Tab-separated table of C-alpha atoms and ligand atoms in Angstrom:
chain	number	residue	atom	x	y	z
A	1	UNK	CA	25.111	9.606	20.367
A	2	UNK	CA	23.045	7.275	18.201
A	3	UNK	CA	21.170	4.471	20.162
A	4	UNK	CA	22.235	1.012	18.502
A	5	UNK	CA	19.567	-2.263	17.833
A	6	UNK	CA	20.258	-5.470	17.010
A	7	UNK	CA	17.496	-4.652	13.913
A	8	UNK	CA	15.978	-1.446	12.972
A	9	UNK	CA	12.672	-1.668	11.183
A	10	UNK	CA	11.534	1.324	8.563
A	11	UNK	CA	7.798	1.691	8.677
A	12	UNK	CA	5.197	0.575	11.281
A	13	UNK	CA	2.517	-1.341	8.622
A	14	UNK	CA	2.043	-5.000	8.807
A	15	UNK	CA	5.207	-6.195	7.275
A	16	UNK	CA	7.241	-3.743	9.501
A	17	UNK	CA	5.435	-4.453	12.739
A	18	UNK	CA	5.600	-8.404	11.721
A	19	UNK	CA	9.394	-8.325	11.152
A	20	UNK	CA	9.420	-6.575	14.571
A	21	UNK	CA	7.664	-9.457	16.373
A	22	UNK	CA	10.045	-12.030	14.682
A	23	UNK	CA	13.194	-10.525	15.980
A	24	UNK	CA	12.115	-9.634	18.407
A	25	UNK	CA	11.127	-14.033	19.157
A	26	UNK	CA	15.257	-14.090	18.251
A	27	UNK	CA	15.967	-12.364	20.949
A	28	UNK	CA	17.156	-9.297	18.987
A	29	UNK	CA	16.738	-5.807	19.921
A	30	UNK	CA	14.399	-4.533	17.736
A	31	UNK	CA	13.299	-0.677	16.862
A	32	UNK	CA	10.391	0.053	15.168
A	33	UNK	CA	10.542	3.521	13.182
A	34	UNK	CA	7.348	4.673	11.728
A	35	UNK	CA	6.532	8.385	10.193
A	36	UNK	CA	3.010	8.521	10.754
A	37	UNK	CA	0.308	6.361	12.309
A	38	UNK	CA	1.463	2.458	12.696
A	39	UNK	CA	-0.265	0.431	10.864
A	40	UNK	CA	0.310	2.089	7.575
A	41	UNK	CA	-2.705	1.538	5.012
A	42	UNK	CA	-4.468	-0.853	7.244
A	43	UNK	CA	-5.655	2.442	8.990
A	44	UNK	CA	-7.823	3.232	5.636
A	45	UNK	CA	-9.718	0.152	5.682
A	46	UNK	CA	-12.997	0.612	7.804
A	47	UNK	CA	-13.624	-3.384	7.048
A	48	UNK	CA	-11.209	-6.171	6.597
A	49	UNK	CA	-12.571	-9.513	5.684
A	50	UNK	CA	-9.622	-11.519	4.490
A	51	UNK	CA	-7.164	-11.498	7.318
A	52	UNK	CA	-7.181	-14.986	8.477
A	53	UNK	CA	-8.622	-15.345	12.361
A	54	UNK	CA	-10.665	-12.150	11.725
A	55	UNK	CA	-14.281	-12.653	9.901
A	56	UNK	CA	-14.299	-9.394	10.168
A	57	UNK	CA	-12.419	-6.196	11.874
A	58	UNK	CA	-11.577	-2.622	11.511
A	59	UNK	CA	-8.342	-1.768	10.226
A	60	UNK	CA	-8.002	0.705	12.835
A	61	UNK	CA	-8.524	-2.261	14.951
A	62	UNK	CA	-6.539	-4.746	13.870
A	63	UNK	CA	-3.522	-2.120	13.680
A	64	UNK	CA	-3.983	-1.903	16.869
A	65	UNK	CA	-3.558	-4.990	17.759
A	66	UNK	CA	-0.505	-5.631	15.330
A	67	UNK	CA	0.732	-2.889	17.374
A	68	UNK	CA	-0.199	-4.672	20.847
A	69	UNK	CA	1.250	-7.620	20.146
A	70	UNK	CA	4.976	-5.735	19.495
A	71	UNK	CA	5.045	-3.813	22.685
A	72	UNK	CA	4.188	-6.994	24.419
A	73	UNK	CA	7.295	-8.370	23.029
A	74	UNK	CA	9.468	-5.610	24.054
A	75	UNK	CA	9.444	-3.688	21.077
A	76	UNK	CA	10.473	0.088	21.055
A	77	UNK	CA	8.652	2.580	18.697
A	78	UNK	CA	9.776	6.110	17.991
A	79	UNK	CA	7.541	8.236	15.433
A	80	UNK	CA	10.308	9.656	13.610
A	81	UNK	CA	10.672	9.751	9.372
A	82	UNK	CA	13.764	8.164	7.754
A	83	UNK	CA	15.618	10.029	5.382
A	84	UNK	CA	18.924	7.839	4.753
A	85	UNK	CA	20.757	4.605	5.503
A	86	UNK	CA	24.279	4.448	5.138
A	87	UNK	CA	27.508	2.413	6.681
A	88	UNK	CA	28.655	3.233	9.633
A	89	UNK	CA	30.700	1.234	12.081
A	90	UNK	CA	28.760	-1.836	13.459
A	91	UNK	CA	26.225	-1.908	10.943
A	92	UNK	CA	23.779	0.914	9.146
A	93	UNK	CA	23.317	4.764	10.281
A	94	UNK	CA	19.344	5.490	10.103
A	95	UNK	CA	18.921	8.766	9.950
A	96	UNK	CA	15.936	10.265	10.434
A	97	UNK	CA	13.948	14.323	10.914
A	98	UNK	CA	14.768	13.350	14.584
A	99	UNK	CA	17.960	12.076	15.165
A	100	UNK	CA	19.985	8.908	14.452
A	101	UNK	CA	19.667	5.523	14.925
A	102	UNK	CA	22.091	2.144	14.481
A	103	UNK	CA	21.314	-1.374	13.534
A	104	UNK	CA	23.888	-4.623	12.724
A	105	UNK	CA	20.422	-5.009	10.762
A	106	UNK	CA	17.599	-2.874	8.850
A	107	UNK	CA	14.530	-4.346	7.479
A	108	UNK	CA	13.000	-1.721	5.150
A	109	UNK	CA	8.493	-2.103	5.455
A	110	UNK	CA	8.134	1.455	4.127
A	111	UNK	CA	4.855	0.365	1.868
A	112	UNK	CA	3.273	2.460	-0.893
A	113	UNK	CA	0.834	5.063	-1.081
A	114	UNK	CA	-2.062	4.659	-3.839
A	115	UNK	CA	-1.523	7.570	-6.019
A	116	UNK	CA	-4.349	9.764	-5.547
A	117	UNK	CA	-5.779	12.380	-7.824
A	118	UNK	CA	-5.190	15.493	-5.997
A	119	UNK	CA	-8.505	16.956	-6.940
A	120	UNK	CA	-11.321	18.364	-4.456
A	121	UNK	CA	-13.414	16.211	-2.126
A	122	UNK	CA	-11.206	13.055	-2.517
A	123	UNK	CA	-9.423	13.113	1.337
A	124	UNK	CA	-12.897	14.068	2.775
A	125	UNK	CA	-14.161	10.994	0.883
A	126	UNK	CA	-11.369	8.249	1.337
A	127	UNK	CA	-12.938	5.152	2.725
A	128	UNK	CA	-16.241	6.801	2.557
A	129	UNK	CA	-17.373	6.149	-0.375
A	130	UNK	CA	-14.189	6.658	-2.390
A	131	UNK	CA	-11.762	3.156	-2.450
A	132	UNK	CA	-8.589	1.926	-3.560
A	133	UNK	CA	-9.128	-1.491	-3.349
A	134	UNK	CA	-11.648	-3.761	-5.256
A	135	UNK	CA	-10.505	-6.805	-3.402
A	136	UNK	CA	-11.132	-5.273	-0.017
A	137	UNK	CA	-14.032	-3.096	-0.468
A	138	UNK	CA	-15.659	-4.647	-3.830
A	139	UNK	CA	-18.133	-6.351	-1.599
A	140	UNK	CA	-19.235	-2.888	-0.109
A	141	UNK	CA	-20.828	-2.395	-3.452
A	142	UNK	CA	-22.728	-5.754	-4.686
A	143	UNK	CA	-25.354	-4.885	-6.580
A	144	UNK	CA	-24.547	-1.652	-7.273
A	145	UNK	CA	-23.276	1.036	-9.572
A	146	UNK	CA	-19.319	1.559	-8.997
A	147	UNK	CA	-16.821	3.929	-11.051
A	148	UNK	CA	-13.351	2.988	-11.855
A	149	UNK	CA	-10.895	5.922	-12.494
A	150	UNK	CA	-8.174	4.581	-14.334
A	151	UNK	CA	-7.104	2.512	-17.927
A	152	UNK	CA	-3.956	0.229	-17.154
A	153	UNK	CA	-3.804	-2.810	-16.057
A	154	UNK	CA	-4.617	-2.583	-12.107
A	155	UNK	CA	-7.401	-0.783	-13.263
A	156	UNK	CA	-8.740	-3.310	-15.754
A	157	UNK	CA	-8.447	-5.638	-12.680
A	158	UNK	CA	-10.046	-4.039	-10.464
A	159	UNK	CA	-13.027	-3.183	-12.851
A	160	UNK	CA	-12.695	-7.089	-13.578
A	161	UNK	CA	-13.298	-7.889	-9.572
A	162	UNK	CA	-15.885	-5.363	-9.401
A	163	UNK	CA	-18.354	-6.445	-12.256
A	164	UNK	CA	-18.187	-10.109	-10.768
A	165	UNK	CA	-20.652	-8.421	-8.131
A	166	UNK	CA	-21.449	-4.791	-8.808
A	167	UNK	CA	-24.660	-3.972	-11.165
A	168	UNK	CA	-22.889	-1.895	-13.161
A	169	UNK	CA	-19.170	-0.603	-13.349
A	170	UNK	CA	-17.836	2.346	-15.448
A	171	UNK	CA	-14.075	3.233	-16.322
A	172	UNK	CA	-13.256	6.930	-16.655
A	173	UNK	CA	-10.064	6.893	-18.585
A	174	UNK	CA	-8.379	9.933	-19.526
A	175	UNK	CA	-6.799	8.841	-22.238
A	176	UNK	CA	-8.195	7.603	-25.888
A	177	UNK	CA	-8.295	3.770	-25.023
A	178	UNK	CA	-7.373	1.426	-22.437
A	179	UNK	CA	-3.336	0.846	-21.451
A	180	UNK	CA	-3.791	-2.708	-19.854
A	181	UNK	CA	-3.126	-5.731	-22.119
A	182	UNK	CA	-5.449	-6.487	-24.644
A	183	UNK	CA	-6.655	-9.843	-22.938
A	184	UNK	CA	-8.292	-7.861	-19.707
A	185	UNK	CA	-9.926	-5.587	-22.178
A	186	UNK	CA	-11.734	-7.964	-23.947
A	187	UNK	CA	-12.886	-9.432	-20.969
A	188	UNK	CA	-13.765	-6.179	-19.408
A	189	UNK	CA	-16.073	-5.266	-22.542
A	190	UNK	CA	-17.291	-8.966	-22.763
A	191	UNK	CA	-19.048	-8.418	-19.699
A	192	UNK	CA	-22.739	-7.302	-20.313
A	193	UNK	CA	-22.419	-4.832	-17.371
A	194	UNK	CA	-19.144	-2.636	-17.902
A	195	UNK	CA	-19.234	0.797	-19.941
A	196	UNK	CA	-16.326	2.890	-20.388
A	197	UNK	CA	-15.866	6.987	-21.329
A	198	UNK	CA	-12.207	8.001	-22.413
A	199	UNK	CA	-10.592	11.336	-22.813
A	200	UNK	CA	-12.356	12.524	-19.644
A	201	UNK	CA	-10.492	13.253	-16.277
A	202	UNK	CA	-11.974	13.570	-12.968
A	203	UNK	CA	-12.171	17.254	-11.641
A	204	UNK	CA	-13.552	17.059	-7.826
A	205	UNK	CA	-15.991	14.452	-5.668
A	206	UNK	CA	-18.994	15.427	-3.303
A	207	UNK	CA	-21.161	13.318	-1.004
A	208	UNK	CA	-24.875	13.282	-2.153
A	209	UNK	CA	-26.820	11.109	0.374
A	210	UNK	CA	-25.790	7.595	-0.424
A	211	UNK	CA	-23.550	8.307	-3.678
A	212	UNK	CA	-20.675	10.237	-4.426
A	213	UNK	CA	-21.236	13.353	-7.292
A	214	UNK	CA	-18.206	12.959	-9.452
A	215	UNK	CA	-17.322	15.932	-11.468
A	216	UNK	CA	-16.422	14.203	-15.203
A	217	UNK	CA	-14.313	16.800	-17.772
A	218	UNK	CA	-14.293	15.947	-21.285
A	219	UNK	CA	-10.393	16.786	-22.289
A	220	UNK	CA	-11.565	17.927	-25.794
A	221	UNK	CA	-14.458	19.956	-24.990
A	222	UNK	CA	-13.795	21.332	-21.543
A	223	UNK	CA	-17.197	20.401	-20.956
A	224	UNK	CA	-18.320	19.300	-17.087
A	225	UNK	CA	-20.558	17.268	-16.504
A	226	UNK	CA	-21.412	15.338	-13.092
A	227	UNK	CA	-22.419	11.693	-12.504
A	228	UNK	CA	-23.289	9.921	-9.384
A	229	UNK	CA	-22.236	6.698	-8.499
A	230	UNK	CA	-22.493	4.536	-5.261
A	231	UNK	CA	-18.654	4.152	-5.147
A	232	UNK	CA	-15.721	4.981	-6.760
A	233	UNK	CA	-12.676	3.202	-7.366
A	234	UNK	CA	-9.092	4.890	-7.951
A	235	UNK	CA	-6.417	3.009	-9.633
A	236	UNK	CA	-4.098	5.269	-11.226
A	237	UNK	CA	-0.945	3.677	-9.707
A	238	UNK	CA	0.825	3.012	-6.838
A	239	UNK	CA	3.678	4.914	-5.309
A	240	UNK	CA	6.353	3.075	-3.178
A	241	UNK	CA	8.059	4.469	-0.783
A	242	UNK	CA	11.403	3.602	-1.335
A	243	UNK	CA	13.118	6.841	-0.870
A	244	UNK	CA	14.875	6.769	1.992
A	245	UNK	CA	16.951	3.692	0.857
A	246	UNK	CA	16.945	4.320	-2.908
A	247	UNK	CA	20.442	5.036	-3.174
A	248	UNK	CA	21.588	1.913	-1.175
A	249	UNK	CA	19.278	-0.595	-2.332
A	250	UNK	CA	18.213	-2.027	-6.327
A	251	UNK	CA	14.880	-0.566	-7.487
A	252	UNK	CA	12.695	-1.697	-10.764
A	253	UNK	CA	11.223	1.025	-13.279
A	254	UNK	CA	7.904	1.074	-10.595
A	255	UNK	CA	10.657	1.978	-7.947
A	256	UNK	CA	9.826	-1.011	-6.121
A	257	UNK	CA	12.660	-2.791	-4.168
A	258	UNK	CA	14.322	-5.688	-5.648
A	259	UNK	CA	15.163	-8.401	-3.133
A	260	UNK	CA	15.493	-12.295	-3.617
A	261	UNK	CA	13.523	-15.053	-1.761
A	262	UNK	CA	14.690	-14.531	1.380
A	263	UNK	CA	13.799	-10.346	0.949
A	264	UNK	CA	17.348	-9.717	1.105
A	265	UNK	CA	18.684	-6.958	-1.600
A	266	UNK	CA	21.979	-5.964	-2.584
A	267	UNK	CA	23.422	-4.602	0.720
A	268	UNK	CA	23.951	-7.743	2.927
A	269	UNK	CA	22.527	-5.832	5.728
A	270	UNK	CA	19.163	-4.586	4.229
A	271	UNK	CA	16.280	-6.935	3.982
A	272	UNK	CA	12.602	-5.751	2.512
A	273	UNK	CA	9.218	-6.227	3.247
A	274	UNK	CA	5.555	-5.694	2.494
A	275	UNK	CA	4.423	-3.431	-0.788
A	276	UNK	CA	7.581	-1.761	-1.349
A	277	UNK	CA	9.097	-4.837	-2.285
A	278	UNK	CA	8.988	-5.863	-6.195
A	279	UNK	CA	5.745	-8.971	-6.053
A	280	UNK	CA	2.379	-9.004	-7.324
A	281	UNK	CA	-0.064	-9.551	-4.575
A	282	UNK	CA	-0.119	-6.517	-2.044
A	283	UNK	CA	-2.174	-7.372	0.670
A	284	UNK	CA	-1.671	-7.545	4.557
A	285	UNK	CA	-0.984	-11.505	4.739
A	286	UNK	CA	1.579	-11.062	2.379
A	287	UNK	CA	3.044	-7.954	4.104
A	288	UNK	CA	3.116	-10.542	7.054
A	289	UNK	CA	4.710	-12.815	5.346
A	290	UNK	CA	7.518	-10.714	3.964
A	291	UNK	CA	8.141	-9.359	7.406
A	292	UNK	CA	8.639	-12.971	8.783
A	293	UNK	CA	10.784	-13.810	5.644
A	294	UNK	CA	12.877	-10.545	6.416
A	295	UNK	CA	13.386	-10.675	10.098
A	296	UNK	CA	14.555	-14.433	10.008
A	297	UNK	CA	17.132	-13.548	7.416
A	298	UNK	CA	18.225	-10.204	9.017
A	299	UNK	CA	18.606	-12.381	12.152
A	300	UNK	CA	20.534	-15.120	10.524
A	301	UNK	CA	22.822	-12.205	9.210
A	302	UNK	CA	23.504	-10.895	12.665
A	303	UNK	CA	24.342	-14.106	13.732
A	304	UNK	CA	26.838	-14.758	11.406
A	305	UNK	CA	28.881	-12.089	11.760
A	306	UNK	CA	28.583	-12.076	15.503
G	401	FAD	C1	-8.190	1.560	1.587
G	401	FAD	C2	-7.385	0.297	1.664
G	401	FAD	C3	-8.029	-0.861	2.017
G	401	FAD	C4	-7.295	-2.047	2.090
G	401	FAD	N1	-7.938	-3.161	2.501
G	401	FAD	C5	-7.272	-4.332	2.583
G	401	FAD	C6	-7.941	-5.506	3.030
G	401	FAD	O1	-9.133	-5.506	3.321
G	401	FAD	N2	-7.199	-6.633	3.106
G	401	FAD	C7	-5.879	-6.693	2.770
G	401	FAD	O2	-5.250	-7.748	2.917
G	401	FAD	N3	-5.217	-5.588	2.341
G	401	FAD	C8	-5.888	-4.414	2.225
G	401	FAD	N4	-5.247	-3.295	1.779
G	401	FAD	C9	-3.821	-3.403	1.383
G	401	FAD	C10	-2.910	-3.497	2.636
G	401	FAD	O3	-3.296	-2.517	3.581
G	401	FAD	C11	-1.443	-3.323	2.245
G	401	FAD	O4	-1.103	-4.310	1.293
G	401	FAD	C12	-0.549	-3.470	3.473
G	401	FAD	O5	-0.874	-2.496	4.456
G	401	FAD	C13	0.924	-3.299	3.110
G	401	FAD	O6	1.657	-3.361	4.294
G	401	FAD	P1	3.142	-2.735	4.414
G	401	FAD	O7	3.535	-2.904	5.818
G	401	FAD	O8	3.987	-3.289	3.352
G	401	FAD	O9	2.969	-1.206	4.031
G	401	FAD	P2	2.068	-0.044	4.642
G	401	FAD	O10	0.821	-0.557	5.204
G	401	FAD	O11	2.018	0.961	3.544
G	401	FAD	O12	2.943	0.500	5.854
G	401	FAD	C14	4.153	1.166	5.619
G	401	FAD	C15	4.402	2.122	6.768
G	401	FAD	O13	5.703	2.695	6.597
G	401	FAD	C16	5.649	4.053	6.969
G	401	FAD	N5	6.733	4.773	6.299
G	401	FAD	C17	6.868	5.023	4.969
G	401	FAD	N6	7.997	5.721	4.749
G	401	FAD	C18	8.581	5.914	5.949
G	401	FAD	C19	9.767	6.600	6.381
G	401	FAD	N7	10.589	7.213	5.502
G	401	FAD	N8	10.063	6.623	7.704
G	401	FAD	C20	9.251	6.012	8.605
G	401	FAD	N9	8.119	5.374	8.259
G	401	FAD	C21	7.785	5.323	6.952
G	401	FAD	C22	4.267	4.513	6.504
G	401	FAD	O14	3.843	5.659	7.220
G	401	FAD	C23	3.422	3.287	6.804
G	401	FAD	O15	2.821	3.352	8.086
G	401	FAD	C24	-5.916	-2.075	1.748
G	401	FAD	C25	-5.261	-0.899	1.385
G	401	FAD	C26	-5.989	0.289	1.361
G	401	FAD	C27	-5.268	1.563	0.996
């Protein structure tokens, strides 16, 4: 027999675990269901300096705390993946590896995963030396020589962010020219301290005392060569995780999930929150904010069809 909630939250990052401590203020039952470890991508950032109250913390830390702060409430949390929503009497069937779950309510928080390269050394060197996030780690590197894997847009940005304080930062592109709009890539080669080498893709990463050896492949050649750099930057894309709800809910071409002001998509019954939802900033405060947004409307819901 499934267990039933009040809400049932998909995904244990900071918009999940936020929507979790605003029901849970409604007096709603709330359940929490995360896959892996809560706190999501917070748990990759050794050093968070932009999350208001904290000058500085670990994310490891501060997920904690997030974390904390739900049990204290009441919260449950089962580590179990979600593979489907669909109707069921009283509200939504969650289904997950484990078992099932209901909820008059279901606040998907399911967040993204950078895409990563898939090529040796890169999970050894994740947060070590290897980021995806100039805005969170671009301070890491002042002064010094960064790489930026990538041509589009976020990369351009990024790249942007970085030579603001970095002595030097170089794109590795693997295609003939840049794919972001023309505007960033004027300013990206207007700066006196940006170089960029296309047609080359990245075959592997080592440590080598303080820099990271990164193995550089011309496409036309085949030739390898290896530069060092004291960090490197990976912004080839972002992959939400929208799968579980896919079929129930509107995506965009990204696969993002479309919802309207309140986070609310197409099924009356399924509100959204964090990076999986379609918006431009991605960043924990406005993960918490989208998990207030989303929990206050999934509660108003339940309410009115009490
Ligand atoms: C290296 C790094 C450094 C960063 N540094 C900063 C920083 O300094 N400051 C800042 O503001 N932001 C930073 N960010 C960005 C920030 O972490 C994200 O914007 C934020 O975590 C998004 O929160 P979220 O809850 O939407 O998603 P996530 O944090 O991605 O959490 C989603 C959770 O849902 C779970 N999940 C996914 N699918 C399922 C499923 N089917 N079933 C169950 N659970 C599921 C995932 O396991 C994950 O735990 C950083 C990101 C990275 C990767």
């Amino acid at each position: 027999m499934a267990d039933k909630y009040d809400v049932i939250v998909i995904g244990g990052g900071p918009a999940g675990l936020t929507a979790a401590i605003y029901a849970l203020r409604a007096n709603k039952s709330v359940l929490v269901i995360e896959k892996g470890n809560a706190g999501g991508q917070m748990n990759f950032s050794p050093c968070i300096e932009n999350y208001p109250g904290f000058t500085k913390i670990s994310g490891l830390e501060l997920a904690d705390k997030f974390v904390e702060h739900v049990l204290d409430q009441g919260g449950n949390m089962e580590i179990e993946e979600v593979l489907s929503v669909t109707d069921t009497e009283g509200g939504k069937l969650v289904k997950t590896d484990f078992g099932e779950h209901i909820g008059k309510a279901v606040v998907v928080a399911t967040g993204a995963r950078h895409r990563l390269l898939g090529v040796p050394g890169e999970d050894a060197l994740l947060g070590k030396g290897i980021s995806f996030c100039a805005v969170c780690d671009g301070a890491f590197y002042a002064g010094k020589h960064v790489a930026v894997v990538g041509g589009g847009n976020s990369a351009l940005q990024e790249a942007l962010l970085l030579a603001d304080q970095c002595s030097k930062v170089t794109i590795l592109q693997n295609l003939e020219d840049f794919t972001g709009e023309q505007k960033l890539v004027e300013l990206y080669r207007s700066k006196g301290n940006t170089e960029a080498f296309f047609g080359v893709t990245v075959s592997g990463f080592s440590q080598n005392a303080h820099t990271v050896d990164v193995k550089v492949k011309n496409i036309a050649t085949d030739e390898e060569e290896v530069r060092s750099f004291d960090g490197v930057f990976i912004a080839i894309g972002l992959i939400p995780e929208s799968g579980p709800v896919k079929d129930v809910v509107e995506t965009d071409k990204y696969g993002t999930i479309v919802s309207d002001e309140k986070c609310l998509t197409k099924d009356p019954a399924i509100f959204v929150a964090g990076d999986c939802r379609t918006k431009n900033v991605r960043q924990i405060s406005t993960a918490c904010a989208d998990g207030a947004t989303a929990a206050l409307a999934a509660c108003r819901y339940i309410d009115a069809n009490a």
